[in-house]
Amino acid sequence: MLGDGCGATRLMRYLPALRFDALGWAYEPIAMRLCRAARWRPALVDAVAPRPGARILDLGCGPGTVGRLLERRCPEALVVGVDPDPVMLRRAHRENVRHGSQMILVQASATALPHDDPLDAPFHVCVSSLAFHHLEPRQKRAALGEAFRVLAPGGRLVIADWGPPQTAGGRLAFAVTQVFDGVATTRDHATGDFEAMLRALGLVDFAKQGRWATPVGTLCLYHGTKPAPSGA
Ligand SMILES: C[S@@+](CC[C@H](N)C(=O)[O-])C[C@H]1O[C@@H](n2cnc3c(N)ncnc32)[C@H](O)[C@@H]1O
C-alpha cells in the first residue's frame, strides 16, 4: 500500500501547487496567448457592466485578473473572488496588493458557497471565466445552483467558458485541452450540454453573446438575468 510518505504520492498531491507556484508568473501570458483572453475579456467586463455600489461575485477567480478589471472599470463596485485553491488565492492577494485592489478573496468551492460574510448578502452579478470546465457535470449543477441562490432577483449571471468547437481544427484543438483539463469536466462543453444546463436555469433574456476561436478551443460568453419572483 502506498503510505502517506510515499514520494510519488506526495509529488502527485503537490504537483498542481508546484505547477502554479513555479509557473504562476506564466498564468497571464498563457491566458493571453492560448486562451486569447485580451480578445474576449473586454466583452465579459461589458456584460457584467459594473455599477457603483454593485456587489459582484467572481466564481473561480484564480489570480483575480477579471475582478481587478471590473474594479478598474468601476472602482465603486465591490468584487468578491472565490476559489478553493490556496496557491491561486495567494497569487491573487499578491497582485491585489501590487495593484492597490480592494477585491475581497474567499477560499471556497463554487459548489458550496459559505453562508457568512461577505457572502451573506445578495449579489448583483455572478461572473465566472474559465472555471466551470474544471467541474464535473454534477459539480457544475451545484455551482450554478449556488450562483442562483446568492444572486438577487434581477441579478445577472455572466459566464465565459469553452463551448462546442465550430470546425474540425477547433475539435482537434479542444481535444488537446481535454487531455490537460480532463474529459469528464470538459465533455459537456464540447457537446453543448453545458449551454443546455445554463438554459435550464430559466434565466430571463439568456444569450450566447459571442464565440472566439482560440488555439485551445472556442470561447463562449453566456449571460442572463435571474427572474424576479412572480407577483413581485
Ligand atoms: C483557468 S483558472 C481561471 C481563473 C480566472 N477566472 C481567469 O479567468 O483568469 C480556473 C480556476 O478555477 C478554479 N476552480 C477549480 N475548481 C473550482 C471550484 N470547485 N470552485 C471554484 N473555483 C474552482 C481553479 O482553482 C482556478 O483558479
Coordinates of N, CA and C and ligand atoms in Angstrom, one line a residue:
M1 N 0.8 -1.2 0.0 CA 0.0 0.0 0.0 C 0.9 1.2 0.0
L2 N 0.5 2.3 -0.7 CA 1.2 3.5 -0.8 C 1.0 4.3 0.5
G3 N 2.0 4.5 1.3 CA 1.8 5.3 2.5 C 1.8 6.8 2.3
D4 N 1.4 7.5 3.3 CA 1.3 8.9 3.2 C 2.6 9.6 2.8
G5 N 3.7 8.9 3.2 CA 5.0 9.5 3.0 C 5.6 9.1 1.6
C6 N 4.9 8.3 0.8 CA 5.5 7.8 -0.5 C 5.8 9.0 -1.4
G7 N 7.0 9.1 -1.9 CA 7.4 10.2 -2.7 C 6.5 10.5 -3.9
A8 N 6.1 9.4 -4.6 CA 5.3 9.6 -5.8 C 3.9 10.1 -5.4
T9 N 3.4 9.6 -4.3 CA 2.0 10.1 -3.9 C 2.1 11.5 -3.5
R10 N 3.2 11.9 -2.7 CA 3.3 13.3 -2.3 C 3.4 14.2 -3.5
L11 N 4.2 13.7 -4.5 CA 4.5 14.5 -5.7 C 3.2 14.8 -6.4
M12 N 2.4 13.7 -6.6 CA 1.1 13.8 -7.3 C 0.2 14.8 -6.6
R13 N 0.3 14.7 -5.2 CA -0.6 15.6 -4.4 C -0.2 17.1 -4.6
Y14 N 1.1 17.3 -4.6 CA 1.5 18.7 -4.6 C 1.9 19.2 -6.0
L15 N 1.8 18.4 -7.0 CA 2.1 18.8 -8.3 C 1.3 20.1 -8.8
P16 N 0.0 20.1 -8.6 CA -0.7 21.3 -9.0 C -0.2 22.5 -8.3
A17 N 0.1 22.4 -7.0 CA 0.6 23.6 -6.3 C 2.0 24.0 -6.8
L18 N 2.8 23.0 -7.0 CA 4.2 23.3 -7.5 C 4.0 23.9 -8.9
R19 N 3.1 23.4 -9.7 CA 2.9 23.9 -11.1 C 2.5 25.4 -11.0
F20 N 1.6 25.7 -10.2 CA 1.1 27.1 -10.1 C 2.1 28.0 -9.4
D21 N 2.8 27.5 -8.3 CA 3.8 28.4 -7.7 C 4.9 28.7 -8.6
A22 N 5.4 27.6 -9.3 CA 6.6 27.8 -10.1 C 6.2 28.5 -11.4
L23 N 5.0 28.2 -11.9 CA 4.7 28.8 -13.2 C 3.7 29.9 -13.1
G24 N 3.5 30.4 -11.8 CA 2.4 31.4 -11.6 C 2.7 32.6 -12.4
W25 N 3.9 33.0 -12.6 CA 4.2 34.2 -13.5 C 3.7 34.0 -14.9
A26 N 3.6 32.7 -15.3 CA 3.2 32.4 -16.7 C 1.7 32.4 -16.9
Y27 N 0.9 32.4 -15.8 CA -0.5 32.3 -16.0 C -1.1 33.3 -17.0
E28 N -0.8 34.6 -16.8 CA -1.4 35.6 -17.6 C -0.9 35.5 -19.1
P29 N 0.4 35.3 -19.3 CA 0.9 35.1 -20.7 C 0.2 33.9 -21.4
I30 N -0.1 32.8 -20.6 CA -0.8 31.6 -21.2 C -2.2 32.0 -21.5
A31 N -2.9 32.7 -20.5 CA -4.3 33.1 -20.8 C -4.3 34.0 -22.0
M32 N -3.4 34.9 -22.1 CA -3.4 35.8 -23.3 C -3.1 35.1 -24.6
R33 N -2.1 34.3 -24.6 CA -1.7 33.6 -25.9 C -2.6 32.5 -26.3
L34 N -2.8 31.5 -25.3 CA -3.5 30.3 -25.7 C -5.0 30.5 -25.6
C35 N -5.5 31.3 -24.6 CA -6.9 31.5 -24.5 C -7.4 32.8 -25.1
R36 N -6.5 33.6 -25.6 CA -6.8 34.8 -26.3 C -7.6 35.7 -25.4
A37 N -7.3 35.8 -24.1 CA -8.1 36.5 -23.1 C -8.3 38.0 -23.5
A38 N -7.3 38.6 -24.1 CA -7.4 40.0 -24.4 C -8.6 40.3 -25.4
R39 N -8.9 39.2 -26.2 CA -10.0 39.4 -27.2 C -11.4 39.4 -26.5
W40 N -11.6 38.5 -25.5 CA -13.0 38.4 -25.0 C -13.2 39.0 -23.6
R41 N -12.1 39.2 -22.9 CA -12.3 39.8 -21.5 C -13.0 41.2 -21.6
P42 N -12.7 42.0 -22.6 CA -13.5 43.3 -22.6 C -15.0 43.1 -22.8
A43 N -15.4 42.0 -23.6 CA -16.8 41.7 -23.7 C -17.4 41.2 -22.4
L44 N -16.6 40.4 -21.7 CA -17.0 39.9 -20.4 C -17.3 41.1 -19.4
V45 N -16.3 42.0 -19.4 CA -16.5 43.2 -18.5 C -17.7 44.0 -18.9
D46 N -17.9 44.2 -20.2 CA -19.1 44.9 -20.7 C -20.4 44.2 -20.3
A47 N -20.4 42.8 -20.4 CA -21.6 42.1 -20.0 C -21.9 42.2 -18.5
V48 N -20.8 42.3 -17.7 CA -21.0 42.5 -16.2 C -21.5 43.9 -16.0
A49 N -21.0 44.9 -16.7 CA -21.4 46.3 -16.6 C -21.4 46.7 -15.1
P50 N -20.2 46.7 -14.5 CA -20.2 47.0 -13.0 C -20.7 48.5 -12.8
R51 N -21.5 48.6 -11.7 CA -22.0 49.9 -11.4 C -21.6 50.3 -10.0
P52 N -21.6 51.6 -9.6 CA -21.3 52.0 -8.2 C -22.3 51.3 -7.2
G53 N -21.7 50.7 -6.2 CA -22.5 50.0 -5.2 C -22.8 48.6 -5.5
A54 N -22.5 48.1 -6.7 CA -22.9 46.7 -7.1 C -22.0 45.8 -6.3
R55 N -22.6 44.6 -6.0 CA -21.8 43.5 -5.3 C -21.6 42.4 -6.4
I56 N -20.4 42.1 -6.7 CA -20.1 41.2 -7.8 C -19.3 40.0 -7.3
L57 N -19.7 38.8 -7.6 CA -19.1 37.6 -7.1 C -18.4 36.9 -8.3
D58 N -17.1 36.7 -8.2 CA -16.3 36.0 -9.3 C -16.0 34.6 -8.8
L59 N -16.7 33.6 -9.5 CA -16.5 32.2 -9.1 C -15.3 31.6 -9.8
G60 N -14.4 31.1 -9.0 CA -13.1 30.5 -9.6 C -12.3 31.7 -10.1
C61 N -12.0 32.6 -9.2 CA -11.4 33.9 -9.5 C -9.9 33.7 -9.9
G62 N -9.3 32.6 -9.5 CA -7.9 32.4 -9.9 C -7.0 33.5 -9.4
P63 N -6.1 34.1 -10.2 CA -5.2 35.1 -9.7 C -5.9 36.5 -9.7
G64 N -7.2 36.5 -10.0 CA -8.0 37.8 -9.7 C -8.0 38.8 -10.8
T65 N -7.5 38.4 -12.0 CA -7.3 39.4 -13.1 C -8.7 40.0 -13.5
V66 N -9.7 39.1 -13.6 CA -11.0 39.6 -14.1 C -11.6 40.5 -13.0
G67 N -11.5 40.2 -11.8 CA -12.0 41.0 -10.7 C -11.4 42.4 -10.7
R68 N -10.0 42.4 -10.9 CA -9.4 43.8 -10.9 C -9.8 44.6 -12.2
L69 N -10.1 43.9 -13.3 CA -10.5 44.6 -14.5 C -11.9 45.2 -14.2
L70 N -12.8 44.5 -13.5 CA -14.1 45.0 -13.1 C -14.0 46.2 -12.2
E71 N -13.0 46.1 -11.3 CA -12.8 47.1 -10.3 C -12.3 48.4 -11.0
R72 N -11.4 48.1 -12.0 CA -10.8 49.3 -12.7 C -11.9 50.0 -13.5
R73 N -12.9 49.2 -14.1 CA -14.0 49.8 -14.8 C -14.9 50.6 -13.9
C74 N -15.1 50.1 -12.7 CA -16.0 50.8 -11.7 C -15.4 50.6 -10.3
P75 N -14.6 51.5 -9.8 CA -13.9 51.4 -8.5 C -14.9 51.4 -7.4
E76 N -16.2 51.9 -7.6 CA -17.2 51.9 -6.5 C -17.9 50.6 -6.4
A77 N -17.6 49.6 -7.2 CA -18.3 48.3 -7.1 C -17.4 47.4 -6.2
L78 N -18.1 46.5 -5.5 CA -17.4 45.6 -4.6 C -17.3 44.2 -5.3
V79 N -16.0 43.8 -5.4 CA -15.8 42.5 -6.0 C -15.3 41.5 -5.0
V80 N -16.0 40.3 -4.9 CA -15.6 39.2 -4.1 C -15.2 38.1 -5.0
G81 N -13.9 37.6 -4.8 CA -13.4 36.5 -5.6 C -13.4 35.2 -4.7
V82 N -13.9 34.1 -5.3 CA -14.0 32.8 -4.6 C -13.1 31.8 -5.4
D83 N -12.3 31.1 -4.7 CA -11.5 30.0 -5.3 C -11.1 29.0 -4.2
P84 N -11.1 27.7 -4.5 CA -10.7 26.7 -3.5 C -9.2 26.6 -3.4
D85 N -8.5 27.1 -4.4 CA -7.0 26.8 -4.5 C -6.2 27.9 -3.7
P86 N -5.6 27.5 -2.6 CA -4.8 28.5 -1.8 C -3.7 29.1 -2.6
V87 N -3.1 28.3 -3.5 CA -2.0 28.9 -4.3 C -2.5 30.0 -5.2
M88 N -3.6 29.8 -5.8 CA -4.2 30.8 -6.7 C -4.5 32.0 -5.8
L89 N -5.1 31.8 -4.7 CA -5.5 32.9 -3.8 C -4.3 33.7 -3.3
R90 N -3.2 33.0 -3.0 CA -2.0 33.7 -2.6 C -1.5 34.6 -3.7
R91 N -1.6 34.1 -4.9 CA -1.2 34.9 -6.1 C -2.1 36.1 -6.2
A92 N -3.4 35.8 -6.1 CA -4.4 36.9 -6.2 C -4.1 38.0 -5.2
H93 N -3.8 37.6 -4.0 CA -3.6 38.5 -2.9 C -2.4 39.4 -3.2
R94 N -1.3 38.7 -3.7 CA -0.1 39.5 -4.0 C -0.4 40.5 -5.1
E95 N -1.2 40.1 -6.1 CA -1.5 41.0 -7.2 C -2.4 42.1 -6.8
N96 N -3.3 41.8 -5.9 CA -4.2 42.8 -5.3 C -3.4 43.9 -4.6
V97 N -2.4 43.5 -3.8 CA -1.6 44.4 -3.1 C -0.8 45.3 -4.1
R98 N -0.2 44.6 -5.1 CA 0.6 45.3 -6.1 C -0.3 46.4 -6.8
H99 N -1.5 46.1 -7.1 CA -2.4 47.0 -7.8 C -3.3 47.9 -6.9
G100 N -3.1 47.7 -5.6 CA -3.9 48.5 -4.7 C -5.4 48.2 -4.8
S101 N -5.7 46.9 -5.1 CA -7.1 46.4 -5.3 C -7.8 46.2 -3.9
Q102 N -9.1 46.5 -3.9 CA -9.9 46.2 -2.7 C -10.6 44.9 -2.8
M103 N -10.4 44.2 -3.9 CA -11.1 42.9 -4.1 C -11.0 42.0 -2.9
I104 N -12.1 41.4 -2.4 CA -12.1 40.5 -1.3 C -11.9 39.1 -1.8
L105 N -11.1 38.3 -1.1 CA -10.8 36.9 -1.6 C -11.3 35.9 -0.5
V106 N -12.0 34.9 -1.0 CA -12.5 33.9 0.0 C -12.1 32.5 -0.6
Q107 N -11.6 31.7 0.3 CA -11.3 30.3 -0.1 C -12.5 29.5 0.1
A108 N -13.1 29.0 -1.1 CA -14.3 28.2 -1.0 C -14.5 27.6 -2.4
S109 N -15.3 26.5 -2.4 CA -15.7 26.0 -3.7 C -17.0 26.6 -4.2
A110 N -17.1 26.9 -5.5 CA -18.3 27.4 -6.1 C -19.5 26.5 -5.8
T111 N -19.2 25.2 -5.5 CA -20.2 24.2 -5.4 C -20.9 24.3 -4.0
A112 N -20.2 25.0 -3.1 CA -20.8 25.1 -1.7 C -20.3 26.4 -1.1
L113 N -21.0 27.5 -1.5 CA -20.5 28.8 -1.0 C -20.9 29.0 0.5
P114 N -20.0 29.6 1.2 CA -20.2 29.9 2.6 C -21.5 30.8 2.8
H115 N -22.1 30.7 3.9 CA -23.3 31.5 4.2 C -23.0 32.7 5.0
D116 N -21.8 32.9 5.3 CA -21.4 34.1 6.2 C -20.7 35.2 5.4
D117 N -20.4 36.3 6.1 CA -19.8 37.4 5.5 C -18.5 37.1 4.7
P118 N -18.3 37.5 3.5 CA -19.0 38.6 2.8 C -20.0 38.0 1.8
L119 N -20.4 36.7 2.0 CA -21.3 36.1 1.0 C -22.7 36.0 1.5
D120 N -23.0 36.7 2.6 CA -24.4 36.5 3.2 C -25.3 37.6 2.7
A121 N -24.9 38.5 1.8 CA -25.9 39.4 1.2 C -25.9 39.1 -0.3
P122 N -27.1 39.4 -0.9 CA -27.2 39.1 -2.3 C -26.3 39.8 -3.2
F123 N -25.9 39.2 -4.3 CA -25.0 39.8 -5.3 C -25.8 40.3 -6.5
H124 N -25.4 41.4 -7.1 CA -26.0 41.9 -8.4 C -25.5 41.2 -9.6
V125 N -24.3 40.6 -9.5 CA -23.7 39.9 -10.7 C -22.9 38.7 -10.1
C126 N -23.1 37.5 -10.7 CA -22.1 36.4 -10.5 C -21.4 36.2 -11.9
V127 N -20.1 36.3 -11.8 CA -19.3 36.2 -13.0 C -18.4 35.0 -12.9
S128 N -18.0 34.4 -14.0 CA -17.0 33.3 -13.9 C -16.4 33.2 -15.3
S129 N -15.0 33.0 -15.3 CA -14.4 32.8 -16.5 C -13.4 31.6 -16.4
L130 N -13.5 30.7 -17.3 CA -12.7 29.5 -17.5 C -12.6 28.7 -16.2
A131 N -13.6 28.7 -15.4 CA -13.6 27.9 -14.2 C -14.5 26.7 -14.3
F132 N -15.7 26.9 -15.0 CA -16.7 25.8 -15.0 C -16.1 24.5 -15.7
H133 N -15.2 24.7 -16.6 CA -14.7 23.5 -17.3 C -13.8 22.7 -16.4
H134 N -13.5 23.1 -15.2 CA -12.8 22.3 -14.2 C -13.7 21.5 -13.3
L135 N -15.1 21.6 -13.6 CA -16.0 20.9 -12.7 C -16.7 19.8 -13.5
E136 N -17.0 18.7 -12.8 CA -17.8 17.6 -13.4 C -19.2 18.1 -13.5
P137 N -20.0 17.4 -14.3 CA -21.4 17.9 -14.5 C -22.2 18.1 -13.2
R138 N -22.0 17.1 -12.3 CA -22.8 17.2 -11.0 C -22.3 18.5 -10.2
Q139 N -21.0 18.8 -10.3 CA -20.4 19.9 -9.6 C -20.9 21.2 -10.3
K140 N -21.0 21.2 -11.6 CA -21.5 22.3 -12.4 C -22.9 22.7 -11.9
R141 N -23.7 21.6 -11.8 CA -25.1 21.9 -11.4 C -25.2 22.5 -10.0
A142 N -24.3 22.0 -9.1 CA -24.3 22.5 -7.7 C -23.8 24.0 -7.8
A143 N -22.8 24.3 -8.6 CA -22.2 25.6 -8.6 C -23.2 26.6 -9.2
L144 N -24.0 26.2 -10.3 CA -25.0 27.0 -10.8 C -26.1 27.3 -9.9
G145 N -26.4 26.2 -9.1 CA -27.5 26.4 -8.1 C -27.0 27.4 -7.0
E146 N -25.8 27.3 -6.6 CA -25.3 28.3 -5.6 C -25.3 29.7 -6.2
A147 N -24.9 29.8 -7.5 CA -24.8 31.2 -8.1 C -26.3 31.7 -8.1
F148 N -27.2 30.9 -8.4 CA -28.6 31.3 -8.5 C -29.1 31.7 -7.1
R149 N -28.7 31.0 -6.1 CA -29.1 31.2 -4.7 C -28.6 32.6 -4.2
V150 N -27.3 32.9 -4.5 CA -26.7 34.2 -4.0 C -27.1 35.4 -4.8
L151 N -27.6 35.2 -6.0 CA -28.0 36.3 -6.9 C -29.3 37.0 -6.4
A152 N -29.3 38.3 -6.4 CA -30.5 39.0 -6.1 C -31.5 38.8 -7.3
P153 N -32.8 38.9 -7.1 CA -33.7 38.9 -8.2 C -33.3 40.0 -9.1
G154 N -33.3 39.8 -10.4 CA -32.8 40.8 -11.3 C -31.3 40.8 -11.5
G155 N -30.6 40.0 -10.7 CA -29.2 39.9 -10.8 C -28.8 39.2 -12.0
R156 N -27.5 39.3 -12.5 CA -27.1 38.7 -13.7 C -26.0 37.7 -13.5
L157 N -26.1 36.6 -14.3 CA -25.1 35.6 -14.3 C -24.4 35.7 -15.7
V158 N -23.0 35.8 -15.6 CA -22.2 36.0 -16.8 C -21.1 35.0 -16.7
I159 N -21.0 34.1 -17.7 CA -20.0 33.1 -17.7 C -19.3 33.0 -19.1
A160 N -18.0 33.0 -19.0 CA -17.1 32.8 -20.2 C -16.4 31.5 -20.0
D161 N -16.7 30.6 -21.0 CA -16.0 29.3 -20.9 C -16.1 28.6 -22.2
W162 N -15.5 27.4 -22.3 CA -15.5 26.7 -23.6 C -16.8 26.3 -24.1
G163 N -17.1 26.4 -25.4 CA -18.3 26.0 -26.0 C -18.0 24.9 -27.1
P164 N -19.0 24.5 -27.8 CA -18.8 23.4 -28.8 C -17.8 24.0 -29.9
P165 N -16.8 23.2 -30.3 CA -15.9 23.6 -31.4 C -16.7 23.8 -32.7
Q166 N -16.3 24.7 -33.5 CA -17.0 25.0 -34.7 C -16.5 24.3 -36.0
T167 N -15.2 23.9 -35.9 CA -14.6 23.3 -37.1 C -13.8 22.1 -36.7
A168 N -13.3 21.3 -37.7 CA -12.5 20.1 -37.4 C -11.2 20.6 -36.7
G169 N -10.6 21.7 -37.1 CA -9.4 22.2 -36.4 C -9.8 22.5 -34.9
G170 N -10.9 23.1 -34.7 CA -11.3 23.5 -33.4 C -11.5 22.3 -32.5
R171 N -12.1 21.2 -33.1 CA -12.3 19.9 -32.4 C -10.9 19.4 -31.9
L172 N -10.0 19.4 -32.8 CA -8.6 18.9 -32.5 C -8.0 19.7 -31.4
A173 N -8.1 21.1 -31.6 CA -7.5 22.0 -30.5 C -8.2 21.7 -29.2
F174 N -9.5 21.5 -29.1 CA -10.2 21.2 -27.9 C -9.8 19.9 -27.3
A175 N -9.5 18.9 -28.2 CA -9.1 17.6 -27.7 C -7.8 17.7 -26.9
V176 N -6.9 18.6 -27.3 CA -5.7 18.8 -26.6 C -6.0 19.4 -25.2
T177 N -6.9 20.4 -25.2 CA -7.3 21.0 -23.9 C -7.9 19.9 -23.0
Q178 N -8.7 18.9 -23.6 CA -9.3 17.9 -22.8 C -8.3 16.9 -22.2
V179 N -7.1 16.8 -22.9 CA -6.1 15.9 -22.3 C -5.5 16.6 -21.1
F180 N -5.4 17.9 -21.1 CA -4.8 18.6 -19.9 C -5.8 18.8 -18.8
D181 N -7.1 19.2 -19.2 CA -8.0 19.6 -18.2 C -9.0 18.5 -17.8
G182 N -9.0 17.3 -18.5 CA -9.8 16.2 -18.2 C -11.1 16.1 -19.0
V183 N -11.4 14.9 -19.5 CA -12.6 14.7 -20.4 C -13.8 14.9 -19.5
A184 N -13.8 14.3 -18.3 CA -15.1 14.3 -17.5 C -15.6 15.7 -17.2
T185 N -14.7 16.7 -17.1 CA -15.1 18.1 -16.8 C -15.3 18.9 -18.1
T186 N -14.8 18.5 -19.2 CA -14.9 19.3 -20.4 C -15.9 18.8 -21.5
R187 N -16.3 17.5 -21.3 CA -17.1 16.9 -22.4 C -18.4 17.7 -22.6
D188 N -19.0 18.1 -21.5 CA -20.3 18.8 -21.7 C -20.2 20.2 -22.4
H189 N -18.9 20.7 -22.4 CA -18.7 22.0 -23.1 C -18.7 21.7 -24.6
A190 N -18.0 20.6 -25.0 CA -17.9 20.2 -26.4 C -19.2 19.8 -27.0
T191 N -20.1 19.2 -26.2 CA -21.4 18.6 -26.7 C -22.5 19.7 -26.7
G192 N -22.3 20.8 -26.0 CA -23.4 21.8 -25.8 C -24.2 21.5 -24.6
D193 N -23.9 20.4 -23.8 CA -24.7 20.1 -22.7 C -24.6 21.2 -21.6
F194 N -23.4 21.8 -21.5 CA -23.2 22.9 -20.5 C -24.1 24.1 -20.8
E195 N -24.2 24.4 -22.1 CA -25.1 25.5 -22.5 C -26.5 25.1 -22.2
A196 N -26.9 23.9 -22.4 CA -28.3 23.4 -22.1 C -28.5 23.5 -20.5
M197 N -27.5 23.3 -19.8 CA -27.6 23.4 -18.3 C -27.9 24.8 -17.9
L198 N -27.2 25.8 -18.6 CA -27.4 27.2 -18.3 C -28.8 27.6 -18.8
R199 N -29.3 27.1 -19.9 CA -30.6 27.5 -20.4 C -31.7 27.0 -19.4
A200 N -31.4 25.8 -18.8 CA -32.4 25.2 -17.9 C -32.6 26.0 -16.6
L201 N -31.7 26.9 -16.4 CA -31.8 27.7 -15.1 C -33.0 28.6 -15.2
G202 N -33.5 28.9 -16.4 CA -34.7 29.7 -16.5 C -34.3 31.2 -16.4
L203 N -33.1 31.6 -16.9 CA -32.8 33.0 -16.8 C -33.6 33.8 -17.8
V204 N -33.9 35.0 -17.5 CA -34.6 35.9 -18.4 C -33.6 36.4 -19.4
D205 N -33.9 36.6 -20.6 CA -33.0 37.1 -21.7 C -31.7 36.4 -21.8
F206 N -31.7 35.1 -21.6 CA -30.5 34.3 -21.7 C -29.9 34.5 -23.2
A207 N -28.6 34.7 -23.2 CA -28.0 34.9 -24.5 C -26.6 34.3 -24.6
K208 N -26.2 33.8 -25.7 CA -24.9 33.4 -26.0 C -24.3 34.5 -26.9
Q209 N -23.4 35.3 -26.3 CA -23.1 36.6 -27.0 C -22.0 36.4 -28.1
G210 N -21.1 35.6 -27.8 CA -20.0 35.5 -28.8 C -19.3 34.2 -28.8
R211 N -18.6 34.0 -29.9 CA -17.7 32.8 -30.0 C -16.3 33.3 -30.4
W212 N -15.3 33.0 -29.7 CA -14.0 33.4 -30.0 C -13.2 32.1 -30.3
A213 N -12.6 31.9 -31.5 CA -11.8 30.8 -31.8 C -10.4 31.1 -31.2
T214 N -9.9 30.1 -30.4 CA -8.6 30.2 -29.8 C -7.8 29.0 -30.2
P215 N -6.5 29.0 -30.0 CA -5.7 27.8 -30.3 C -6.1 26.5 -29.4
V216 N -6.9 26.8 -28.4 CA -7.2 25.6 -27.5 C -8.7 25.4 -27.3
G217 N -9.5 26.1 -28.1 CA -11.0 25.8 -28.1 C -11.7 27.1 -28.5
T218 N -13.1 26.9 -28.4 CA -13.9 28.0 -28.8 C -14.5 28.6 -27.5
L219 N -14.2 29.9 -27.3 CA -14.6 30.5 -26.1 C -16.0 31.1 -26.3
C220 N -17.0 30.9 -25.4 CA -18.3 31.4 -25.5 C -18.6 32.3 -24.3
L221 N -19.4 33.3 -24.5 CA -19.8 34.2 -23.4 C -21.4 34.0 -23.3
Y222 N -21.8 33.6 -22.1 CA -23.2 33.3 -21.8 C -23.7 34.3 -20.7
H223 N -24.9 34.9 -20.9 CA -25.4 35.7 -19.8 C -26.9 35.7 -19.8
G224 N -27.4 36.0 -18.6 CA -28.8 36.1 -18.4 C -29.2 36.7 -17.1
T225 N -30.5 36.9 -16.8 CA -30.9 37.6 -15.6 C -31.8 36.7 -14.8
K226 N -31.5 36.7 -13.5 CA -32.4 35.9 -12.6 C -33.8 36.6 -12.5
P227 N -34.8 35.8 -12.8 CA -36.1 36.5 -12.8 C -36.5 36.9 -11.4
A228 N -37.3 37.9 -11.3 CA -37.9 38.4 -10.0 C -39.0 37.3 -9.7
P229 N -39.3 37.1 -8.4 CA -40.4 36.1 -8.0 C -41.7 36.6 -8.6
S230 N -42.5 35.7 -9.1 CA -43.8 36.1 -9.7 C -44.6 36.8 -8.7
G231 N -45.3 37.9 -9.1 CA -46.1 38.7 -8.3 C -45.3 39.9 -7.7
A232 N -44.0 39.9 -7.8 CA -43.2 41.0 -7.2 C -43.3 42.2 -8.1
Ligands
LIG1 C1 -8.2 28.6 -15.6 S1 -8.4 29.2 -14.0 C2 -9.4 30.7 -14.3 C3 -9.1 31.8 -13.4 C4 -9.8 33.1 -13.7 N1 -11.2 33.0 -13.6 C5 -9.4 33.7 -15.0 O1 -10.2 33.8 -15.9 O2 -8.2 34.1 -15.2 C6 -9.6 28.1 -13.2 C7 -9.8 28.4 -11.8 O3 -10.9 27.6 -11.4 C8 -10.7 27.3 -10.0 N2 -11.6 26.2 -9.6 C9 -11.4 24.9 -9.7 N3 -12.4 24.2 -9.1 C10 -13.2 25.1 -8.5 C11 -14.4 25.1 -7.7 N4 -14.9 24.0 -7.3 N5 -14.9 26.3 -7.3 C12 -14.4 27.5 -7.7 N6 -13.3 27.6 -8.4 C13 -12.7 26.4 -8.8 C14 -9.2 26.9 -10.0 O4 -8.7 26.9 -8.7 C15 -8.6 28.0 -10.9 O5 -8.3 29.1 -10.1

